[in-house]
Amino acid sequence: MDPVTNEIRCAVVGYGPAFGMGKRHLEWLSMADGLRGVAACDKYPPNLESARIEYPDIRTYSDYGYLLADQNVDLVVVITPHNTHFELAMQALKAGKHVVIEKPMCVTIDQATELIETARASNLVLTVFHNRRRDGDFLAIKEVIDRGVIGEVFHVEAFMGNYSKPGDWWRSDKEISGGAFYDWGAHVVDWVLHFIPDKMESVTGFFHKRVWDHCTNEDQTQAIIRFADGKMADIQISSIAYAGKPRFRILGTKGAIVDNYSDSFKVTTEHEGYPAELTVKYKETKWEDYYESLARHMIDGAPLEVTPESTRRVIAVLELSEKSSKSGQAEPVPFE
């Protein structure tokens, strides 16, 4: 922490070019009271040049080791391809830095556990940028569930996809990305595990590689989660689905929610014995509030919004679904 301003000094690792996320993270950091972006690291000179132009007051590094040696950096935000998250985050933790990792947290359960244990042993903050927990659609659905409008949720179906050729870049390369499920799946699984937060028993997966030969990611991935009391969730991500289905179909003991990618969703329930259908508008999306919440945790001791243990649950579904697809049987969730 800066002894003069009492601000936590933050650096982004991986400035671009994918979605300009390095620039956006520095913007969001600057909006949080108590956090300040002070440095950027990227091994590609054009990306660093962009950082210098867009943020002339920050320090820039092409060597990650030099950044980690900078005693005026307290927190590192890892915004790099998925297969580098574990190594870069671990190096930062061992250098005594707090760490934020872009989702997905890492690629395997073992990696997630090692990061959690390392951070805990050093009393460092480790969290994941699950900014889509602040999406207005998710927040509105979660509010309806939490208020008991549809009763106890016991069945969730989630779908994202269409029939379209994946892009020819690192996110389509399984060795780098972890596979098709590690992109949008990281968001969708996280949402679903908030709709049904119960203990997971097992994950059954069905993966297909049938159409797109130009990339190594799967064409379609599916995970079926069985929870301890028999509740279930079915999550499908596809680039070969000629026919889609609702984004969410959520069944509860007193009603249901159906969301079809709009600005609102339908709730079917009953009121005083009569059937009722409601249209619920999405709430406002404010991703930048993630960093305000993190600042309040680090400075004021408020609860950590995105715990590493909660993000390990997401990684478990991603990893075990592929393992199940290969084994042909349900795979138990080891740490639950």
Coordinates of C-alpha atoms in Angstrom, one line a residue:
M1 CA 0.0 0.0 0.0
D2 CA 1.2 3.5 -0.8
P3 CA 2.4 5.0 2.5
V4 CA 1.4 8.5 1.4
T5 CA -2.0 8.0 -0.3
N6 CA -3.0 4.7 1.4
E7 CA -3.9 3.3 -2.0
I8 CA -3.3 -0.2 -3.2
R9 CA -1.0 0.0 -6.2
C10 CA -2.1 -2.3 -9.0
A11 CA -0.5 -3.6 -12.2
V12 CA -2.1 -5.4 -15.2
V13 CA -0.3 -8.3 -16.9
G14 CA -1.3 -8.7 -20.5
Y15 CA -2.3 -5.3 -21.8
G16 CA -3.9 -6.5 -25.1
P17 CA -5.1 -6.9 -27.7
A18 CA -8.0 -9.2 -26.9
F19 CA -11.0 -7.0 -26.2
G20 CA -8.7 -4.3 -24.9
M21 CA -9.0 -5.8 -21.4
G22 CA -5.8 -4.3 -20.1
K23 CA -7.0 -0.8 -20.8
R24 CA -10.5 -1.6 -19.4
H25 CA -9.1 -3.1 -16.2
L26 CA -7.0 0.0 -15.6
E27 CA -10.1 2.1 -16.2
W28 CA -12.1 0.1 -13.7
L29 CA -9.3 0.1 -11.1
S30 CA -9.2 3.9 -11.3
M31 CA -12.9 4.1 -10.5
A32 CA -12.5 2.3 -7.2
D33 CA -11.7 4.3 -4.1
G34 CA -8.5 3.0 -2.7
L35 CA -7.1 1.3 -5.8
R36 CA -4.7 2.8 -8.3
G37 CA -3.2 1.5 -11.5
V38 CA 0.5 2.1 -11.6
A39 CA 2.0 -0.4 -14.1
A40 CA 1.4 -2.6 -17.1
C41 CA 3.4 -5.6 -18.4
D42 CA 3.2 -7.2 -21.8
K43 CA 5.9 -9.0 -23.9
Y44 CA 4.7 -7.5 -27.1
P45 CA 6.1 -4.0 -27.8
P46 CA 3.1 -2.7 -29.7
N47 CA 0.9 -3.4 -26.7
L48 CA 3.2 -1.6 -24.3
E49 CA 3.3 1.3 -26.7
S50 CA -0.5 1.5 -26.5
A51 CA -0.3 1.4 -22.7
R52 CA 2.1 4.3 -22.7
I53 CA -0.1 6.4 -25.0
E54 CA -3.3 5.6 -23.1
Y55 CA -1.8 5.8 -19.6
P56 CA 1.3 8.0 -19.8
D57 CA 1.7 8.1 -16.0
I58 CA 2.1 4.3 -15.5
R59 CA 5.3 2.3 -15.6
T60 CA 5.6 -0.4 -18.3
Y61 CA 7.5 -3.7 -18.3
S62 CA 8.3 -6.3 -21.0
D63 CA 9.8 -8.6 -18.4
Y64 CA 7.4 -10.1 -15.8
G65 CA 10.2 -10.7 -13.3
Y66 CA 11.1 -7.0 -13.3
L67 CA 7.4 -6.2 -12.6
L68 CA 7.3 -8.6 -9.7
A69 CA 10.5 -7.1 -8.2
D70 CA 8.8 -3.7 -8.2
Q71 CA 8.2 -2.9 -4.5
N72 CA 5.7 -0.2 -5.5
V73 CA 3.3 -2.8 -6.9
D74 CA 0.9 -4.4 -4.3
L75 CA -1.5 -6.3 -6.5
V76 CA -1.2 -8.0 -9.9
V77 CA -4.1 -8.5 -12.4
V78 CA -3.5 -11.4 -14.7
I79 CA -5.2 -10.9 -18.1
T80 CA -3.4 -13.4 -20.3
P81 CA -4.4 -16.6 -22.2
H82 CA -5.9 -19.3 -20.0
N83 CA -3.0 -21.7 -19.9
T84 CA -0.7 -19.1 -18.4
H85 CA -3.0 -18.1 -15.5
F86 CA -1.7 -20.6 -13.0
E87 CA 2.0 -20.0 -13.6
L88 CA 1.8 -16.2 -13.6
A89 CA -0.5 -16.1 -10.6
M90 CA 1.7 -18.4 -8.6
Q91 CA 4.8 -16.3 -9.4
A92 CA 3.0 -13.2 -8.2
L93 CA 1.9 -14.9 -5.0
K94 CA 5.4 -16.1 -4.3
A95 CA 6.6 -12.6 -4.9
G96 CA 4.3 -11.4 -2.1
K97 CA 1.7 -9.8 -4.4
H98 CA -2.1 -9.9 -4.1
V99 CA -3.6 -11.4 -7.2
V100 CA -6.7 -11.0 -9.4
I101 CA -7.0 -13.5 -12.2
E102 CA -9.3 -13.1 -15.3
K103 CA -11.7 -16.0 -15.5
P104 CA -11.3 -18.9 -15.9
M105 CA -9.1 -19.0 -12.7
C106 CA -6.9 -21.8 -14.2
V107 CA -7.4 -25.0 -16.1
T108 CA -7.4 -27.8 -13.4
I109 CA -8.7 -28.4 -9.9
D110 CA -5.2 -29.2 -8.7
Q111 CA -3.9 -25.8 -10.0
A112 CA -6.8 -24.0 -8.2
T113 CA -6.1 -25.8 -5.0
E114 CA -2.4 -25.0 -5.1
L115 CA -3.1 -21.3 -5.7
I116 CA -5.6 -21.2 -2.8
E117 CA -3.2 -22.9 -0.4
T118 CA -0.3 -20.6 -1.5
A119 CA -2.3 -17.5 -1.0
R120 CA -3.7 -18.6 2.3
A121 CA -0.2 -19.5 3.6
S122 CA 1.1 -16.0 2.8
N123 CA -2.1 -14.2 3.9
L124 CA -2.5 -12.7 0.4
V125 CA -5.7 -11.9 -1.4
L126 CA -6.5 -14.2 -4.3
T127 CA -9.6 -13.6 -6.3
V128 CA -11.0 -14.0 -9.9
F129 CA -12.6 -11.4 -12.1
H130 CA -16.0 -12.9 -12.3
N131 CA -17.4 -9.6 -13.4
R132 CA -20.5 -11.2 -14.9
R133 CA -21.8 -11.9 -11.4
R134 CA -22.7 -8.2 -11.8
D135 CA -24.6 -8.7 -15.1
G136 CA -28.1 -7.2 -14.9
D137 CA -29.8 -10.3 -16.2
F138 CA -28.1 -12.6 -13.7
L139 CA -28.8 -10.2 -10.8
A140 CA -32.5 -10.0 -11.7
I141 CA -32.9 -13.8 -12.0
K142 CA -31.0 -14.3 -8.8
E143 CA -33.2 -11.8 -7.0
V144 CA -36.4 -13.6 -8.1
I145 CA -34.9 -16.9 -6.9
D146 CA -33.7 -15.5 -3.6
R147 CA -37.1 -14.0 -2.9
G148 CA -38.7 -17.4 -3.2
V149 CA -41.0 -16.5 -6.0
I150 CA -40.5 -19.8 -7.7
G151 CA -39.9 -21.8 -4.6
E152 CA -36.9 -24.1 -4.2
V153 CA -34.9 -24.5 -7.5
F154 CA -34.3 -28.1 -8.3
H155 CA -33.7 -28.1 -12.1
V156 CA -31.6 -25.7 -14.3
E157 CA -31.0 -25.9 -18.0
A158 CA -28.5 -23.4 -19.5
F159 CA -27.7 -23.0 -23.2
M160 CA -25.4 -20.8 -25.2
G161 CA -24.6 -21.3 -28.8
N162 CA -25.6 -21.5 -32.4
Y163 CA -24.2 -23.0 -35.7
S164 CA -21.2 -20.9 -36.5
K165 CA -17.5 -21.3 -37.4
P166 CA -15.3 -20.5 -34.4
G167 CA -12.7 -17.7 -34.9
D168 CA -9.2 -18.7 -35.8
W169 CA -7.3 -17.4 -32.7
W170 CA -5.9 -18.6 -29.4
R171 CA -9.4 -19.0 -27.8
S172 CA -10.0 -21.8 -30.4
D173 CA -6.8 -23.6 -29.6
K174 CA -7.4 -26.2 -26.9
E175 CA -3.8 -26.3 -25.7
I176 CA -4.0 -22.5 -24.9
S177 CA -7.6 -22.0 -24.0
G178 CA -8.3 -25.3 -22.2
G179 CA -11.1 -26.1 -24.6
A180 CA -14.5 -24.7 -25.7
F181 CA -16.0 -25.0 -22.2
Y182 CA -13.4 -22.6 -20.7
D183 CA -14.6 -19.5 -22.6
W184 CA -18.4 -18.8 -22.1
G185 CA -18.6 -21.9 -20.0
A186 CA -16.7 -20.2 -17.2
H187 CA -19.5 -17.6 -17.0
V188 CA -22.4 -19.9 -17.4
V189 CA -21.2 -22.5 -14.9
D190 CA -20.6 -19.7 -12.4
W191 CA -24.2 -18.4 -12.8
V192 CA -25.7 -21.9 -12.5
L193 CA -23.8 -22.6 -9.3
H194 CA -25.4 -19.5 -7.8
F195 CA -28.9 -20.6 -8.9
I196 CA -28.2 -24.0 -7.1
P197 CA -25.5 -23.4 -4.5
D198 CA -25.8 -26.8 -3.0
K199 CA -23.0 -29.3 -2.6
M200 CA -22.1 -31.0 -6.0
E201 CA -21.9 -34.8 -6.0
S202 CA -20.8 -35.5 -9.6
V203 CA -20.4 -34.2 -13.1
T204 CA -21.3 -36.1 -16.3
G205 CA -20.0 -34.7 -19.6
F206 CA -20.7 -35.1 -23.3
F207 CA -18.1 -33.5 -25.7
H208 CA -18.3 -33.5 -29.5
K209 CA -15.7 -32.8 -32.1
R210 CA -17.5 -33.4 -35.4
V211 CA -17.5 -30.4 -37.8
W212 CA -14.9 -27.6 -37.4
D213 CA -11.4 -29.0 -38.4
H214 CA -9.6 -25.6 -38.5
C215 CA -9.4 -25.4 -34.7
T216 CA -8.7 -27.9 -31.8
N217 CA -11.5 -26.8 -29.4
E218 CA -14.5 -29.0 -29.1
D219 CA -17.6 -28.2 -31.3
Q220 CA -20.0 -28.8 -28.4
T221 CA -19.6 -29.3 -24.7
Q222 CA -22.2 -30.4 -22.1
A223 CA -22.0 -30.9 -18.4
I224 CA -24.7 -32.4 -16.2
I225 CA -24.2 -31.6 -12.5
R226 CA -25.9 -33.8 -9.9
F227 CA -26.2 -32.1 -6.5
A228 CA -26.4 -33.8 -3.1
D229 CA -30.1 -33.9 -2.8
G230 CA -30.9 -34.8 -6.3
K231 CA -31.1 -31.4 -7.8
M232 CA -29.6 -31.1 -11.3
A233 CA -28.2 -28.7 -13.8
D234 CA -27.6 -29.2 -17.5
I235 CA -25.2 -26.8 -19.2
Q236 CA -24.5 -26.8 -23.0
I237 CA -22.2 -24.7 -25.0
S238 CA -22.3 -25.3 -28.8
S239 CA -21.0 -24.0 -32.1
I240 CA -22.9 -26.8 -34.1
A241 CA -26.4 -26.2 -32.8
Y242 CA -28.7 -25.5 -35.7
A243 CA -31.6 -25.3 -33.3
G244 CA -31.2 -23.4 -30.1
K245 CA -33.2 -23.3 -26.9
P246 CA -33.8 -20.8 -24.0
R247 CA -30.7 -19.4 -22.4
F248 CA -32.1 -20.4 -19.0
R249 CA -35.0 -22.7 -18.1
I250 CA -35.2 -22.8 -14.3
L251 CA -37.7 -25.0 -12.5
G252 CA -38.7 -24.4 -8.9
T253 CA -41.2 -26.0 -6.6
K254 CA -43.6 -23.0 -7.0
G255 CA -42.8 -21.8 -10.5
A256 CA -40.3 -21.4 -13.3
I257 CA -38.1 -18.9 -15.1
V258 CA -37.5 -18.8 -18.8
D259 CA -34.9 -16.4 -20.3
N260 CA -34.6 -16.0 -24.1
Y261 CA -31.8 -13.4 -24.6
S262 CA -33.8 -10.3 -24.3
D263 CA -34.1 -7.3 -21.9
S264 CA -36.4 -9.3 -19.6
F265 CA -37.4 -12.9 -18.7
K266 CA -40.7 -14.7 -18.0
V267 CA -41.6 -16.0 -14.5
T268 CA -44.5 -18.4 -14.2
T269 CA -45.9 -18.9 -10.7
E270 CA -49.2 -18.6 -8.8
H271 CA -50.8 -16.0 -6.7
E272 CA -53.5 -16.9 -4.2
G273 CA -54.2 -20.1 -6.1
Y274 CA -54.3 -18.5 -9.5
P275 CA -51.7 -19.0 -12.3
A276 CA -49.6 -15.9 -12.9
E277 CA -47.0 -14.9 -15.5
L278 CA -44.7 -12.0 -14.9
T279 CA -42.2 -10.2 -17.1
V280 CA -39.2 -9.1 -15.2
K281 CA -36.8 -6.5 -16.6
Y282 CA -33.0 -7.0 -16.3
K283 CA -31.2 -4.8 -13.8
E284 CA -28.3 -2.5 -14.6
T285 CA -24.9 -4.1 -15.4
K286 CA -22.0 -2.5 -13.6
W287 CA -18.8 -4.5 -14.0
E288 CA -16.7 -1.7 -12.5
D289 CA -18.3 -2.3 -9.1
Y290 CA -16.2 -5.5 -8.8
Y291 CA -13.1 -3.4 -8.0
E292 CA -15.0 -1.2 -5.6
S293 CA -16.0 -4.4 -3.7
L294 CA -12.4 -5.7 -3.8
A295 CA -11.2 -2.3 -2.4
R296 CA -13.6 -2.5 0.5
H297 CA -12.4 -6.0 1.3
M298 CA -8.7 -5.1 1.2
I299 CA -9.0 -1.7 3.0
D300 CA -12.1 -2.0 5.2
G301 CA -12.2 -5.8 5.8
A302 CA -15.6 -6.4 4.1
P303 CA -16.3 -9.9 2.8
L304 CA -14.5 -11.0 -0.4
E305 CA -17.0 -11.0 -3.1
V306 CA -15.4 -13.6 -5.3
T307 CA -13.7 -16.2 -3.1
P308 CA -11.1 -18.5 -4.8
E309 CA -13.0 -21.5 -3.3
S310 CA -16.1 -20.5 -5.3
T311 CA -14.2 -20.2 -8.5
R312 CA -12.6 -23.6 -7.9
R313 CA -16.1 -25.1 -8.1
V314 CA -16.4 -23.7 -11.6
I315 CA -13.0 -25.2 -12.6
A316 CA -14.2 -28.5 -11.2
V317 CA -17.2 -28.6 -13.6
L318 CA -15.1 -27.6 -16.6
E319 CA -12.4 -30.2 -15.9
L320 CA -14.6 -33.1 -14.8
S321 CA -17.1 -32.8 -17.6
E322 CA -14.3 -33.5 -20.1
K323 CA -13.0 -36.3 -17.9
S324 CA -16.4 -37.8 -17.8
S325 CA -16.9 -37.5 -21.5
K326 CA -13.8 -39.7 -21.9
S327 CA -14.5 -42.2 -19.2
G328 CA -18.2 -42.6 -20.0
Q329 CA -19.3 -42.2 -16.4
A330 CA -20.1 -39.6 -13.8
E331 CA -17.1 -38.2 -12.1
P332 CA -17.2 -37.3 -8.4
V333 CA -16.3 -33.8 -7.3
P334 CA -13.3 -34.3 -5.0
F335 CA -13.2 -31.3 -2.7
E336 CA -16.9 -30.9 -2.0

